[in-house]
PDB file of C-alpha atoms in Angstrom:
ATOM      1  CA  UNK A   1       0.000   0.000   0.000  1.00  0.00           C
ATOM      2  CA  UNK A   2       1.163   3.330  -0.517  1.00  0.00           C
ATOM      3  CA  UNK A   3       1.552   5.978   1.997  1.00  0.00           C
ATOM      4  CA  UNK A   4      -1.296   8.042   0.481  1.00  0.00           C
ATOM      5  CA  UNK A   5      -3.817   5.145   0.569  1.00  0.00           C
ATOM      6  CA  UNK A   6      -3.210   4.552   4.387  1.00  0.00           C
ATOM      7  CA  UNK A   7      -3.280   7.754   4.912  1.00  0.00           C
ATOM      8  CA  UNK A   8      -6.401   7.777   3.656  1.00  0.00           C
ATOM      9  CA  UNK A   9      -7.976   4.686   5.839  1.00  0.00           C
ATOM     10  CA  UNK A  10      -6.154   6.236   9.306  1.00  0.00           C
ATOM     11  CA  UNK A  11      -8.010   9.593   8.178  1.00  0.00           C
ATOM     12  CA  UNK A  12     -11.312   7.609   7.615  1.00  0.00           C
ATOM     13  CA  UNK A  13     -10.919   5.476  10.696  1.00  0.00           C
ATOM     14  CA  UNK A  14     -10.169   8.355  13.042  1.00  0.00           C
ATOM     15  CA  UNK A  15     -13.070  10.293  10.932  1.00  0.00           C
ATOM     16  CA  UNK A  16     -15.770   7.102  11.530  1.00  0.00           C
ATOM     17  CA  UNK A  17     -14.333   6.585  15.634  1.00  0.00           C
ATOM     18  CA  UNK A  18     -15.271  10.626  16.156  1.00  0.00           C
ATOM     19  CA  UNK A  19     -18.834  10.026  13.679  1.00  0.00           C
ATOM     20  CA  UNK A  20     -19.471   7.211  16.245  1.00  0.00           C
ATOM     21  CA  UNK A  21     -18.464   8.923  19.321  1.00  0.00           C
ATOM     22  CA  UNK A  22     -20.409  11.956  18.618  1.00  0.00           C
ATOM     23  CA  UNK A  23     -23.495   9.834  17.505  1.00  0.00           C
ATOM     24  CA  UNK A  24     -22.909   8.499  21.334  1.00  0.00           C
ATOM     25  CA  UNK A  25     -23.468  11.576  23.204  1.00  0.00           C
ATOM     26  CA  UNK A  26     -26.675  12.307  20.708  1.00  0.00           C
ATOM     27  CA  UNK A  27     -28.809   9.325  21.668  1.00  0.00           C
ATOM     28  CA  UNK A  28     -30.385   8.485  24.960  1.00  0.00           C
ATOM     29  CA  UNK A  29     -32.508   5.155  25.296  1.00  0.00           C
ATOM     30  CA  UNK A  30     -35.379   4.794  27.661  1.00  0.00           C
ATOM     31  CA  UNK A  31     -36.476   1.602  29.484  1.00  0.00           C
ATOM     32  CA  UNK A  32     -39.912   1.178  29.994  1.00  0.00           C
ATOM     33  CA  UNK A  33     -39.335   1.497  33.736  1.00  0.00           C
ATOM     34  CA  UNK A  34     -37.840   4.635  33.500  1.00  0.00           C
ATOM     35  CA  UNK A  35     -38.896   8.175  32.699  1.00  0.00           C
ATOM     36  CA  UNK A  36     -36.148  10.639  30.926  1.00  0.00           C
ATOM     37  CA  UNK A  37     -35.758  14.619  32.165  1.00  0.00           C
ATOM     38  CA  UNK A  38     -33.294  16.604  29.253  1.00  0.00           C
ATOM     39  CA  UNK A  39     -31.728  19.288  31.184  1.00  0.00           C
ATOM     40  CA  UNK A  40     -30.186  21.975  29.295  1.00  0.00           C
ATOM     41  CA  UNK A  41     -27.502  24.117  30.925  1.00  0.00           C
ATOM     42  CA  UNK A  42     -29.325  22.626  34.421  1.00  0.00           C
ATOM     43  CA  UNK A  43     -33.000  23.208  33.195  1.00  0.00           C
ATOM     44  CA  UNK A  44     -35.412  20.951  32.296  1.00  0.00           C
ATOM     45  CA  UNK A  45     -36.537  21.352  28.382  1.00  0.00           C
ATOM     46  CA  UNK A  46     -38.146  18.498  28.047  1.00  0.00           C
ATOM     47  CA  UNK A  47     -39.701  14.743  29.605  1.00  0.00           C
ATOM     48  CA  UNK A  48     -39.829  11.724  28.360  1.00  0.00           C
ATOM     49  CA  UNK A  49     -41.875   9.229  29.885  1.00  0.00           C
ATOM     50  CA  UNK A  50     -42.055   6.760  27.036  1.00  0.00           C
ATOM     51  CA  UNK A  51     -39.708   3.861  26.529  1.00  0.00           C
ATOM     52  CA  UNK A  52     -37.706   4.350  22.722  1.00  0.00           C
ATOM     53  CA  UNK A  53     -34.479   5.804  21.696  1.00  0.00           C
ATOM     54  CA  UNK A  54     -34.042   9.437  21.562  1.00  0.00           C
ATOM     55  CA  UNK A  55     -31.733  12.325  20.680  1.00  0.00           C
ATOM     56  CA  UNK A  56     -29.943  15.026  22.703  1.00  0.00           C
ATOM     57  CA  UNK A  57     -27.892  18.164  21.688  1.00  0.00           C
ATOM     58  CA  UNK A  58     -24.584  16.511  22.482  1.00  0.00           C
ATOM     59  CA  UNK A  59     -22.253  19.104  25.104  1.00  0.00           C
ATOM     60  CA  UNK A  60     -25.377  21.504  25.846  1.00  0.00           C
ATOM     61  CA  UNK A  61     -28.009  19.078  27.271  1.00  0.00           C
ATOM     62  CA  UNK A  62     -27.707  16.395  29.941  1.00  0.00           C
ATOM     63  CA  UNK A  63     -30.297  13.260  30.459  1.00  0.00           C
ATOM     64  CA  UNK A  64     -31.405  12.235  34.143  1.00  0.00           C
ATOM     65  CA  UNK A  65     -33.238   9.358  34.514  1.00  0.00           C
ATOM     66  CA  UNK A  66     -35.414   8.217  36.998  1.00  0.00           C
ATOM     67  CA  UNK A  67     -37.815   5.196  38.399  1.00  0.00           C
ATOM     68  CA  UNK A  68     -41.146   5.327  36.531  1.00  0.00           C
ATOM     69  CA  UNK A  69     -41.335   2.635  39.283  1.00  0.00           C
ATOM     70  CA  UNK A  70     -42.571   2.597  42.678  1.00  0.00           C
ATOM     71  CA  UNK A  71     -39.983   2.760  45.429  1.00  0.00           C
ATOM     72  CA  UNK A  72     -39.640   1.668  48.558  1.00  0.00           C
ATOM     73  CA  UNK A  73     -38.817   4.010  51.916  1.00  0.00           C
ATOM     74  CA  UNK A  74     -38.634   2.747  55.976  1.00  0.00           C
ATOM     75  CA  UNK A  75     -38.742  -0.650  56.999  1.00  0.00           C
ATOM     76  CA  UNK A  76     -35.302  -0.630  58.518  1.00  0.00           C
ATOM     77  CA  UNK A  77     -34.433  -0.262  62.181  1.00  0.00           C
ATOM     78  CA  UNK A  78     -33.135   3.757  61.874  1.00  0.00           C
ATOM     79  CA  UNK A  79     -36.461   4.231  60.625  1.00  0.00           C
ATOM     80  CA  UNK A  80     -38.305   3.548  64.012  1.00  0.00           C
ATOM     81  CA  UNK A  81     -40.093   5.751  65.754  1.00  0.00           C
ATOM     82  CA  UNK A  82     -40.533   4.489  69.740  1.00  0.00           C
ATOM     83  CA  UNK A  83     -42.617   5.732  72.818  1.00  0.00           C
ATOM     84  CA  UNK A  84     -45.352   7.146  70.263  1.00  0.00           C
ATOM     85  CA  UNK A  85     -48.267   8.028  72.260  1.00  0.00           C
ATOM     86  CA  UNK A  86     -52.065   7.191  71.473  1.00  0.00           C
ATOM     87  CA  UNK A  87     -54.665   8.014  72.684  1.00  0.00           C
ATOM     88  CA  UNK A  88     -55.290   6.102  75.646  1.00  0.00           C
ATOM     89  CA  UNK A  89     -52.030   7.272  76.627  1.00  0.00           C
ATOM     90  CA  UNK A  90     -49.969   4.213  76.159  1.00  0.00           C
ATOM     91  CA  UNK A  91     -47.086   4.115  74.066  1.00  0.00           C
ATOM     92  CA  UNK A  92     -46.297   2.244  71.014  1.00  0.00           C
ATOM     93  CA  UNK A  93     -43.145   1.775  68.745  1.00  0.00           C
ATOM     94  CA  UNK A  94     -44.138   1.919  64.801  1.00  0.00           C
ATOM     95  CA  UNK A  95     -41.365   0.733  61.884  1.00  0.00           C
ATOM     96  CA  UNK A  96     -43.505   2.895  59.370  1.00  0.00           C
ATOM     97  CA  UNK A  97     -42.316   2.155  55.453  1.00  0.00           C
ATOM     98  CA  UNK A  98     -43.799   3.632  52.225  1.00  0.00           C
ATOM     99  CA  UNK A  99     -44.116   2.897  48.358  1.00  0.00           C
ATOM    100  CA  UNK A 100     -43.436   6.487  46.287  1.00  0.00           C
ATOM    101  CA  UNK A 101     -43.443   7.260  42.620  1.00  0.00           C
ATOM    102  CA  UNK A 102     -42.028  10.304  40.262  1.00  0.00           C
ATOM    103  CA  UNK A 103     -45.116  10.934  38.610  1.00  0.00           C
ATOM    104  CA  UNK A 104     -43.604  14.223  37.140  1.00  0.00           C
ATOM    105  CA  UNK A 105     -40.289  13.998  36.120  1.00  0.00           C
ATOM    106  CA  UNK A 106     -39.690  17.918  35.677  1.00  0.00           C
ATOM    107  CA  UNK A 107     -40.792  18.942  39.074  1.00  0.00           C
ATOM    108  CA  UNK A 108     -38.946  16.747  40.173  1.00  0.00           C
ATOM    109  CA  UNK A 109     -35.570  17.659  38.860  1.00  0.00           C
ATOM    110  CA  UNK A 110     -36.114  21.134  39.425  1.00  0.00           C
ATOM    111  CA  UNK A 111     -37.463  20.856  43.510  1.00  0.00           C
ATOM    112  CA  UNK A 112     -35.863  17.651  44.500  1.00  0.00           C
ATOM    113  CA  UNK A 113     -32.972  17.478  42.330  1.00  0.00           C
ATOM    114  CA  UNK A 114     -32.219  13.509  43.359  1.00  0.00           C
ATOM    115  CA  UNK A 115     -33.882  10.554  44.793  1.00  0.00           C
ATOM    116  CA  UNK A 116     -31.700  10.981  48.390  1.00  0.00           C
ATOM    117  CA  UNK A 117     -33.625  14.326  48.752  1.00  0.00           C
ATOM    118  CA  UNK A 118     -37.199  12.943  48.123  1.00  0.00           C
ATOM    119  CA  UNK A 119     -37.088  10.048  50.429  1.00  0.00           C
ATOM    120  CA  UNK A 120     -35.521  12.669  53.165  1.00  0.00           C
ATOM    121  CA  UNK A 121     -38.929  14.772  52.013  1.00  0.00           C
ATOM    122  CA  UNK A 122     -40.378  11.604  52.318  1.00  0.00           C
ATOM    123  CA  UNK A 123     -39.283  10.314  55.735  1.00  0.00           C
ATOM    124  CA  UNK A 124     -39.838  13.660  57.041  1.00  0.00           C
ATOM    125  CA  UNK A 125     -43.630  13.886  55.693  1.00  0.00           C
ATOM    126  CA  UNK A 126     -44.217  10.559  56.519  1.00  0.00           C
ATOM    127  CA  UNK A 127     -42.735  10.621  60.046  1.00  0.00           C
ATOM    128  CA  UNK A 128     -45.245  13.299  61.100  1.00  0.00           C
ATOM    129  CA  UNK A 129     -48.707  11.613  59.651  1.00  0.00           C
ATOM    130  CA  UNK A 130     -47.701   8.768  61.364  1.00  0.00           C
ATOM    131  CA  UNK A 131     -47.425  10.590  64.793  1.00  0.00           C
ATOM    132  CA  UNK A 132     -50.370  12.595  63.992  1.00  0.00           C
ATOM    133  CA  UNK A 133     -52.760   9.378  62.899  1.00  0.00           C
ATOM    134  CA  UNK A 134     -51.119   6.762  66.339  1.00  0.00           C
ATOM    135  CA  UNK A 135     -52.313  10.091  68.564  1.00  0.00           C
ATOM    136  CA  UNK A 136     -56.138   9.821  66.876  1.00  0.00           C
ATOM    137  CA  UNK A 137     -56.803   6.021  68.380  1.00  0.00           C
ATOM    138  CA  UNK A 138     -56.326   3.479  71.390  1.00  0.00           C
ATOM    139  CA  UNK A 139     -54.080   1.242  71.419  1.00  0.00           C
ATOM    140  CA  UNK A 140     -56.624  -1.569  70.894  1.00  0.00           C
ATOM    141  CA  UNK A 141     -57.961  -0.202  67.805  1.00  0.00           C
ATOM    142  CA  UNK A 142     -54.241   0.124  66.593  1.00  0.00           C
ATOM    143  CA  UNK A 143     -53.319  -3.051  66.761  1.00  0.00           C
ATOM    144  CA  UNK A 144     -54.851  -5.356  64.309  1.00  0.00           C
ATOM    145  CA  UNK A 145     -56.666  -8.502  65.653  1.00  0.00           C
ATOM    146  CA  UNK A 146     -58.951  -9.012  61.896  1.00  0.00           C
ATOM    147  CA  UNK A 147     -57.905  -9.058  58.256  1.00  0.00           C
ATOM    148  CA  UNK A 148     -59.585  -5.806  58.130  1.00  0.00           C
ATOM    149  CA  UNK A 149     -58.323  -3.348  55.273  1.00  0.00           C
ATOM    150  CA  UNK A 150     -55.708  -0.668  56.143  1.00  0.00           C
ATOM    151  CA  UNK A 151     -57.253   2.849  55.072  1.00  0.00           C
ATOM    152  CA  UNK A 152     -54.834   4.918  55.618  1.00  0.00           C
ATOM    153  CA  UNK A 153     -52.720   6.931  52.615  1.00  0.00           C
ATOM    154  CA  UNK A 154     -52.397   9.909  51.121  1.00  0.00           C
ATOM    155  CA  UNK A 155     -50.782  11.934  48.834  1.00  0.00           C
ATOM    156  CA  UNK A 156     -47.958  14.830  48.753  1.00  0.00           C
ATOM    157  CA  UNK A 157     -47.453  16.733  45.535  1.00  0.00           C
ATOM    158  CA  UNK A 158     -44.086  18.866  46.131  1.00  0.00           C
ATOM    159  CA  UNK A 159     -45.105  21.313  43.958  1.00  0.00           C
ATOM    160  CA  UNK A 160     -47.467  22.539  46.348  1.00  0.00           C
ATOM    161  CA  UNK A 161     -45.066  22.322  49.454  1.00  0.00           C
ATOM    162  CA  UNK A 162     -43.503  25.420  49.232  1.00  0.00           C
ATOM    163  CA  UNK A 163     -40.209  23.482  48.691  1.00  0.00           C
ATOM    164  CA  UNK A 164     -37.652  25.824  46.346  1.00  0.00           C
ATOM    165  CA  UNK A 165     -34.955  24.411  44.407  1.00  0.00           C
TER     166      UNK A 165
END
């Protein structure tokens, strides 16, 4: 081969290894259990909620993706909240635990920033109603003694909470 023709091929290699690299930080694939947020110089311009391939500006925009799941808070032994009282006065120790979802992905990113945030949010909120709902009742209606339905949930939407980014 002459010096020319590989010339030629290093010059189209490098060219097709920077094509490919480039087409790299262009695309962005979502699973079906996630949702997409594309941030652009830190603020959201856009969701995606969908699962597909997609494309970015590559350098100006960033992709953070979250759980379209639900997620799991409590349940461990740092979670426990002892020597709650009800309303008869006695005192009970609860391991409290919660299932959470993103429902919208841009609020999100621009309140909470990242999941370790929310489930602080979370265990915060969550910390109180249970306080506030062991104080409404005896002990004997607490504890469970049928296969009777738990009632008890409710909803925070952190738009509303007066949270800033």
């Amino acid at each position: 081969m002459s010096p020319r023709t590989i010339r030629l091929l290093a010059v189209l290699a490098l060219g097709g290894f920077v094509l490919l690299w480039l087409l790299s930080t262009m695309i962005y694939v979502v699973d079906e259990r996630q949702q997409a947020v594309v941030l652009q110089f830190g603020k959201p311009v856009r969701k995606t909620t969908e699962p597909g391939l997609y494309f970015k500006t590559p350098f100006i925009q960033q992709v953070r993706k979250l759980p379209k799941t639900h997620q799991f808070w409590g349940g461990g032994r740092e979670n426990v909240l002892e020597d709650l009282p009800t309303k008869d006065g006695l005192k009970v120790e609860v391991i409290p635990w919660a299932l959470w979802r993103i429902e919208d992905p841009e609020t999100f990113v621009t309140v909470l920033v990242k999941e370790d945030n929310a489930e602080q949010l979370i265990a915060d909120i969550f910390r109180g109603a249970v306080r506030d709902v062991i104080a409404q009742y005896n002990l004997a209606e607490l504890v469970r003694s049928t296969d009777r339905q738990l009632t008890f949930s409710f909803r925070v939407d952190i738009g509303t909470l007066g949270v800033t980014p």
